[in-house]
Short mmCIF file of C-alpha atoms and ligand atoms in Angstrom, two decimals:
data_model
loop_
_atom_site.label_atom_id
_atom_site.label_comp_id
_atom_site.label_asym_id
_atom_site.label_seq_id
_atom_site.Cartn_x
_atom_site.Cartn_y
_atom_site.Cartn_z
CA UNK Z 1 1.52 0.64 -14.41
CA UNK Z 2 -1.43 -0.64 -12.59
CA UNK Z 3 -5.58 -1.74 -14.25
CA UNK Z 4 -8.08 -2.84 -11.81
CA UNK Z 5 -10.78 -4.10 -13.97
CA UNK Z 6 -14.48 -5.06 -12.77
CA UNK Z 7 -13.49 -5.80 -9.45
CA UNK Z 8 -15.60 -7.34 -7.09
CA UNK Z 9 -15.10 -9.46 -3.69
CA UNK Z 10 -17.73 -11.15 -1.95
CA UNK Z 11 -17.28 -12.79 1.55
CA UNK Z 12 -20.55 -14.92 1.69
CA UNK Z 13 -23.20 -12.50 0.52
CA UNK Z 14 -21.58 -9.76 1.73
CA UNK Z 15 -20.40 -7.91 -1.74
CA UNK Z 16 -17.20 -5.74 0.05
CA UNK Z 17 -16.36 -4.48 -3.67
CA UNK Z 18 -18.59 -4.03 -6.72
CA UNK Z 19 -17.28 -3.50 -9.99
CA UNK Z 20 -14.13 -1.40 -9.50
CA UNK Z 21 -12.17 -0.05 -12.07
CA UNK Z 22 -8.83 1.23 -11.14
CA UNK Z 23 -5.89 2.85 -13.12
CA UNK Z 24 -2.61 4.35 -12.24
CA UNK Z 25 -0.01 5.81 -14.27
CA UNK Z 26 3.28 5.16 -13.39
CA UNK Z 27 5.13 7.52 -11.02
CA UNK Z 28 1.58 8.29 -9.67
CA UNK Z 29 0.67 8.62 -6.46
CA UNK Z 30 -3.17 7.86 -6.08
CA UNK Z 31 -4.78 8.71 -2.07
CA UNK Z 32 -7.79 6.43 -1.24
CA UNK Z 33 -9.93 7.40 1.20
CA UNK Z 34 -13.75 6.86 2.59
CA UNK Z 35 -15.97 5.35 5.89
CA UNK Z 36 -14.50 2.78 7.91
CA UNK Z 37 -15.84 -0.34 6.41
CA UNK Z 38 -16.18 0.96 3.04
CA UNK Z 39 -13.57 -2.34 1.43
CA UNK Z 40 -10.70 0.13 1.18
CA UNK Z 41 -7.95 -2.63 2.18
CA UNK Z 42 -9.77 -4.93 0.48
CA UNK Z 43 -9.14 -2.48 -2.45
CA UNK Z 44 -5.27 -3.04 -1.94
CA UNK Z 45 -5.04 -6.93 -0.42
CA UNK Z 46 -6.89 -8.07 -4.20
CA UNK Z 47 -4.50 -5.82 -6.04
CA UNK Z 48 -1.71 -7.67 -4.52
CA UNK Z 49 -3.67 -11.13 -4.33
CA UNK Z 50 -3.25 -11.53 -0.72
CA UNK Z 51 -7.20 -11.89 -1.52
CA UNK Z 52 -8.44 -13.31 -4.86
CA UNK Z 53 -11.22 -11.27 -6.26
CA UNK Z 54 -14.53 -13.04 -6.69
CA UNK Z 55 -14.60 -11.49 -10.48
CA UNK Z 56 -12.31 -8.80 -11.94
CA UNK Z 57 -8.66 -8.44 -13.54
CA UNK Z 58 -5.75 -7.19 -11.90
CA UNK Z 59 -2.95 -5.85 -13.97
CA UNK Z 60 0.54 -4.76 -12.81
CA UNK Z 61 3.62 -3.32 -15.07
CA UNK Z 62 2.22 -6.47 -17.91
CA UNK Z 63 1.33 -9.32 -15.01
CA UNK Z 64 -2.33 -9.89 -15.54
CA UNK Z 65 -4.27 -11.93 -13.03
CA UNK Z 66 -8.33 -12.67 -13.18
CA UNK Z 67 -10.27 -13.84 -9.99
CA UNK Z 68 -11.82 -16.92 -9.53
CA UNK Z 69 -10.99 -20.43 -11.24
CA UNK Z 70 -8.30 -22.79 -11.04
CA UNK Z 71 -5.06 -21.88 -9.89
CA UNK Z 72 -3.17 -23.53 -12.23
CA UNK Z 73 0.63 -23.44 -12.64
CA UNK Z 74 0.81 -20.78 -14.29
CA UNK Z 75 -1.55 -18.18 -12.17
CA UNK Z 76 0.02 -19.57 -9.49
CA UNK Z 77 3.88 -18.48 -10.93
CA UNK Z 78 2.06 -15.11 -11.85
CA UNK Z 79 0.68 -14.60 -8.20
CA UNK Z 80 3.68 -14.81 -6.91
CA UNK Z 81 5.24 -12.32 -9.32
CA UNK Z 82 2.26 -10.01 -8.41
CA UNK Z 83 2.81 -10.04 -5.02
CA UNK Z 84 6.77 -9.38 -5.63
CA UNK Z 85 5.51 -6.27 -7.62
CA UNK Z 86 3.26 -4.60 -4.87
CA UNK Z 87 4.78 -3.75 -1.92
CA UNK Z 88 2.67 -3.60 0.67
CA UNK Z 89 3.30 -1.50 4.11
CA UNK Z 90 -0.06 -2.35 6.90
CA UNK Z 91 -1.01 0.21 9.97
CA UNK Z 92 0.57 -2.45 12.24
CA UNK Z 93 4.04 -2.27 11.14
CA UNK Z 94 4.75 -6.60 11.43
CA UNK Z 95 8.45 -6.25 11.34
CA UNK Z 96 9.82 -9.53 12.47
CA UNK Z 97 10.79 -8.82 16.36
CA UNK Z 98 13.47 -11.35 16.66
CA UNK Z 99 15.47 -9.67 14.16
CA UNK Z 100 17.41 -6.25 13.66
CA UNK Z 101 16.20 -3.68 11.05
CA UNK Z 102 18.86 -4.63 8.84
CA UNK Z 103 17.85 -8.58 8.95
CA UNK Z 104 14.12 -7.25 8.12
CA UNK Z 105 14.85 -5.31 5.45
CA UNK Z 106 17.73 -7.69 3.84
CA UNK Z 107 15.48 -11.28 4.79
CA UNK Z 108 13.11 -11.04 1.65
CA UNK Z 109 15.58 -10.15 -1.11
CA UNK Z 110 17.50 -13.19 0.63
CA UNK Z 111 15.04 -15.83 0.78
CA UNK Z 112 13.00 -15.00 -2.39
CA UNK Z 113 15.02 -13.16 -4.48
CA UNK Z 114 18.52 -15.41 -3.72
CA UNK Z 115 20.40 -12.49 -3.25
CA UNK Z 116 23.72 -12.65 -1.56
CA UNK Z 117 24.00 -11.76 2.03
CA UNK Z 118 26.54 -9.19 1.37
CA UNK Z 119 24.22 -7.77 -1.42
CA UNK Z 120 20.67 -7.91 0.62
CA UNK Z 121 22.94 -6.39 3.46
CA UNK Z 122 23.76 -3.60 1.14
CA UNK Z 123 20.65 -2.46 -0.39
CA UNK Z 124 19.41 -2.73 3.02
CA UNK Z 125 21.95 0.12 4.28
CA UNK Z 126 21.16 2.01 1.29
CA UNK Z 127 17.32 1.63 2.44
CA UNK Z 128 18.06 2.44 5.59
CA UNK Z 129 19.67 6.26 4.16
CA UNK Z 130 16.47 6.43 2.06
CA UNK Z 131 14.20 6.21 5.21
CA UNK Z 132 16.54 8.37 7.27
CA UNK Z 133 17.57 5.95 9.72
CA UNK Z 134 21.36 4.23 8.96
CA UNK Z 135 22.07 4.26 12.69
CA UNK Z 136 19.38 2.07 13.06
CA UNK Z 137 20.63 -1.08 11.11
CA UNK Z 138 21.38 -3.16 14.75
CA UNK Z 139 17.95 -2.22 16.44
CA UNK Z 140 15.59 -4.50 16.93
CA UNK Z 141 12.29 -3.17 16.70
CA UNK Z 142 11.37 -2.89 20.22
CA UNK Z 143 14.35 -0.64 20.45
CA UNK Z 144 12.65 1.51 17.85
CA UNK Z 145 9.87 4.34 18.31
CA UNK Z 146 6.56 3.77 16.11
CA UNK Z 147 7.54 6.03 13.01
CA UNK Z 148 10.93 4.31 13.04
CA UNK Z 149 9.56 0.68 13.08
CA UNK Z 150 6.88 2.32 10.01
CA UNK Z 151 10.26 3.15 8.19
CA UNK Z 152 11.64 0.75 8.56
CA UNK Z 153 8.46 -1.62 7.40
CA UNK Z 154 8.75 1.06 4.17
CA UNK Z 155 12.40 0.15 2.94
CA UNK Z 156 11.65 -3.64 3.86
CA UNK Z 157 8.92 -3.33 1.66
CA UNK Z 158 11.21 -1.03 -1.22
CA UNK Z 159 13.91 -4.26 -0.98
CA UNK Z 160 12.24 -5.88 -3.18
CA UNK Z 161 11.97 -3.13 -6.07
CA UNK Z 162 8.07 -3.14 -6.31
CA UNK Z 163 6.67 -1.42 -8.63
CA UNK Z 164 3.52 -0.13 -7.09
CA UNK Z 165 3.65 0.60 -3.11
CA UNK Z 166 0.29 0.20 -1.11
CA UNK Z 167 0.32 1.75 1.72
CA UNK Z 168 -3.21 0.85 4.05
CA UNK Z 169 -3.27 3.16 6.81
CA UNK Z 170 0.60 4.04 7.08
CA UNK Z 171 0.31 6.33 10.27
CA UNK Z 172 -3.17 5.59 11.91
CA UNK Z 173 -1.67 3.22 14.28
CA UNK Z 174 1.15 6.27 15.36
CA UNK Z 175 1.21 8.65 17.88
CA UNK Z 176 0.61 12.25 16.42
CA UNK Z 177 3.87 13.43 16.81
CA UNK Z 178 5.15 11.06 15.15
CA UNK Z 179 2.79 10.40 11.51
CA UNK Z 180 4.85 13.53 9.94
CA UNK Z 181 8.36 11.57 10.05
CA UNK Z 182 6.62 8.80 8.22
CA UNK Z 183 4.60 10.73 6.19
CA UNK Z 184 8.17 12.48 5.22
CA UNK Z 185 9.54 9.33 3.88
CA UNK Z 186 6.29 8.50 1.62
CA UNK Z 187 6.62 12.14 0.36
CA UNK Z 188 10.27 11.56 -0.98
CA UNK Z 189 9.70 8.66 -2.29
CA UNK Z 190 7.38 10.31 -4.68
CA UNK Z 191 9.06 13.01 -5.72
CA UNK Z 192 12.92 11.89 -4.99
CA UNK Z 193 12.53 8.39 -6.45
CA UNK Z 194 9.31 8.60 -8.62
CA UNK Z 195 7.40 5.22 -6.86
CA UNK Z 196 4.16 4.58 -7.76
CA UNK Z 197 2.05 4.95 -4.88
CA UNK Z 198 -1.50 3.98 -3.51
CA UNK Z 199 -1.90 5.25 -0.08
CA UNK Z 200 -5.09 4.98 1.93
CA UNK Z 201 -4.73 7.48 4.11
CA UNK Z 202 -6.75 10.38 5.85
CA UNK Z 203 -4.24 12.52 6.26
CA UNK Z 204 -5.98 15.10 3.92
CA UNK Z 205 -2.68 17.36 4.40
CA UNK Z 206 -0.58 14.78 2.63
CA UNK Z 207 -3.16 13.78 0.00
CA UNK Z 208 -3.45 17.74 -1.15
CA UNK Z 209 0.53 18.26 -1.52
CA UNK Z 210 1.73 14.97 -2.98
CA UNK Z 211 -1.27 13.16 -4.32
CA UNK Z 212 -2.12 13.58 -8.16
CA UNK Z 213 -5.40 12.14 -7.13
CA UNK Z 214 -7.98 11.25 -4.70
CA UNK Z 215 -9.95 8.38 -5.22
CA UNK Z 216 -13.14 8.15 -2.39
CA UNK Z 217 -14.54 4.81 -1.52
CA UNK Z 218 -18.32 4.09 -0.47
CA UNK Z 219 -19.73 0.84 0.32
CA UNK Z 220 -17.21 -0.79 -1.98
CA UNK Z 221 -17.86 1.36 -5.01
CA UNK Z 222 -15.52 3.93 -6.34
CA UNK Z 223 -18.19 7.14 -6.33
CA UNK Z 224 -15.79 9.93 -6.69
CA UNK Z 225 -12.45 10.94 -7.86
CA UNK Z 226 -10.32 13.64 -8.79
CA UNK Z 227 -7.23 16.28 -8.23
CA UNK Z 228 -7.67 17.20 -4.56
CA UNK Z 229 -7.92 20.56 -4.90
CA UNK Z 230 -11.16 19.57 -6.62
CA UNK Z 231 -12.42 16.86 -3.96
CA UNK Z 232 -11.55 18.82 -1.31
CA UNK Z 233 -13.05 21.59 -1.98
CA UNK Z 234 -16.13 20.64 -4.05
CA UNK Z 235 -17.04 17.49 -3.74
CA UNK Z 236 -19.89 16.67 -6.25
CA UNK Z 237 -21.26 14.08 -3.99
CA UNK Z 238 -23.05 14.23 -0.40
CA UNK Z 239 -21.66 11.19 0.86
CA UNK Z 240 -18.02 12.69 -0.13
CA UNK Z 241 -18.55 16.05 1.28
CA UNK Z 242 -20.46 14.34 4.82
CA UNK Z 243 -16.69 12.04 5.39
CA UNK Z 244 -14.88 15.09 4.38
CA UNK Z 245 -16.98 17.66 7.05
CA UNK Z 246 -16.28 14.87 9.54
CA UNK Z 247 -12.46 14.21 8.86
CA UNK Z 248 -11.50 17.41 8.39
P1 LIG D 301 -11.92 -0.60 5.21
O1 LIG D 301 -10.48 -0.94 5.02
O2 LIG D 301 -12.44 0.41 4.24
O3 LIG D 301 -12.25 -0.21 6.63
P2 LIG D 301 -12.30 -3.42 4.72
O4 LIG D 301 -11.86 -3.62 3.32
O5 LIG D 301 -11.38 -3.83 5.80
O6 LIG D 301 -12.77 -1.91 4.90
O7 LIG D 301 -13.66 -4.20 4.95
C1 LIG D 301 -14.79 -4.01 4.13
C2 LIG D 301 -15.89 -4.93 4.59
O8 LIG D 301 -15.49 -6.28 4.34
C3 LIG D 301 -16.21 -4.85 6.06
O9 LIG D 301 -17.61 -4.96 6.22
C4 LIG D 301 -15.51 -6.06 6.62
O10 LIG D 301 -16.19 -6.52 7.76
C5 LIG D 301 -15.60 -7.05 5.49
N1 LIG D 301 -14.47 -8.01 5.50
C6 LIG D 301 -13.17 -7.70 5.33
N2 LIG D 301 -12.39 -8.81 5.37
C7 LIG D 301 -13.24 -9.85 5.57
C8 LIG D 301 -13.07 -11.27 5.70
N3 LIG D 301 -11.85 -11.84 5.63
N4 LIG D 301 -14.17 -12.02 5.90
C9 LIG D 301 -15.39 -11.45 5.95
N5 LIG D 301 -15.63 -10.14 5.83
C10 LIG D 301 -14.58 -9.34 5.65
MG1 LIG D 302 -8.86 -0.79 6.27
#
């Protein structure tokens, strides 16, 4: 479903990702984690082109993007295909505030994909089941707790049928009582609907019961992965095992 290829992103002379080579299988869910700083949502923003790679390939259900040169027409027509394929859902939820959860989750499919009113405003109540909040669907999101307004940013982001979600810190920005309801949500979407899923995340709970993999990131270079019953309890390397005695 989804081929990073010799991925690398410079800002200046600061090289934030060197030579990453990505691959997940549809209906896989893949956990990144690793240090603060380490280009982990750089990682995701260059899958979905929010950032163009310095060098690399990105590659998503047969859209295949390089980084750097021209944007002609045609990369151009594929970015924005890209980005309609990767559904992204940030630590700061950035629902739109003057409108209700059903106008966020409905707007996109609207505007981009021309859906009908009627039909945006339908998927978005079915959305709204998925996440576990159709009583929601007038709320504005002031009105709405944390993990409600993170829902909520989930099935806006599921409107427009991605096929890979990224997922960059769902519940860091949450109070602790309520990461579980969100993490909930993530975890049916797996195994309920089958999405494809990369989740940075340190929520190592999570990562052991619903990821197929963990893939650890350290000073932009993918140094470790595996099933997380095998990172997380023998990591081969130090720098792996020192973020994993500190996390956990
Ligand atoms: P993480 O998500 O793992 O904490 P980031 O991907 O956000 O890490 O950042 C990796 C590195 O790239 C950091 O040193 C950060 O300062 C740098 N960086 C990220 N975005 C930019 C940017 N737009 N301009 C310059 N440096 C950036
Ligand atoms: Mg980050």
């Amino acid at each position: 479903m989804l081929r990073v290829a010799g991925l690398s992103k410079s800002y200046g002379h600061h090289e934030v990702l060197r030579d990453v080579d990505l691959e997940v299988e549809t209906g896989e869910v893949v956990v990144v984690f690793g240090r603060s700083g380490s280009g982990k949502s750089t990682l995701l923003r260059c899958i979905s082109f929010l950032e163009e790679p310095t060098t690399g390939t990105i590659e998503v259900d047969g859209i295949s993007l390089s980084g750097g040169g021209h944007r002609t027409k045609s990369k151009r027509d594929r970015i924005r295909r890209l980005r309609v394929s990767t559904g992204m859902v940030f630590q700061s939820f950035n629902l739109f505030p003057h409108m209700t959860a059903l106008e966020n989750i409905a707007e996109a499919p609207r505007v981009v994909l021309k859906r009908s009113q009627a039909e945006a405003e339908a998927t978005a109540r079915e959305l709204l089941e998925v996440v576990g909040l159709p009583d929601k669907a007038a709320q504005y999101p002031i009105q709405l707790s944390g993990g409600q307004q993170q829902r909520i940013a989930i099935a806006r982001a599921l409107a427009m049928n991605p096929k890979v979600m990224l997922f960059d810190e769902p519940t860091s920005a949450l109070d602790p009582e309520l990461t579980g309801e969100v993490l909930a949500v993530m975890r049916r979407l797996s195994t309920e609907m089958g999405i494809t899923m990369i989740v940075v995340t340190h929520e190592m709970g999570f990562a052991r019961e619903v990821a197929a993999r963990m893939v650890f990131v350290h000073e932009g270079l993918i140094i470790e992965q595996g099933p997380p019953a095998e990172i997380l309890a023998n990591p081969r390397r130090p720098e792996t095992r020192a973020f994993l005695d500190a996390v956990l």
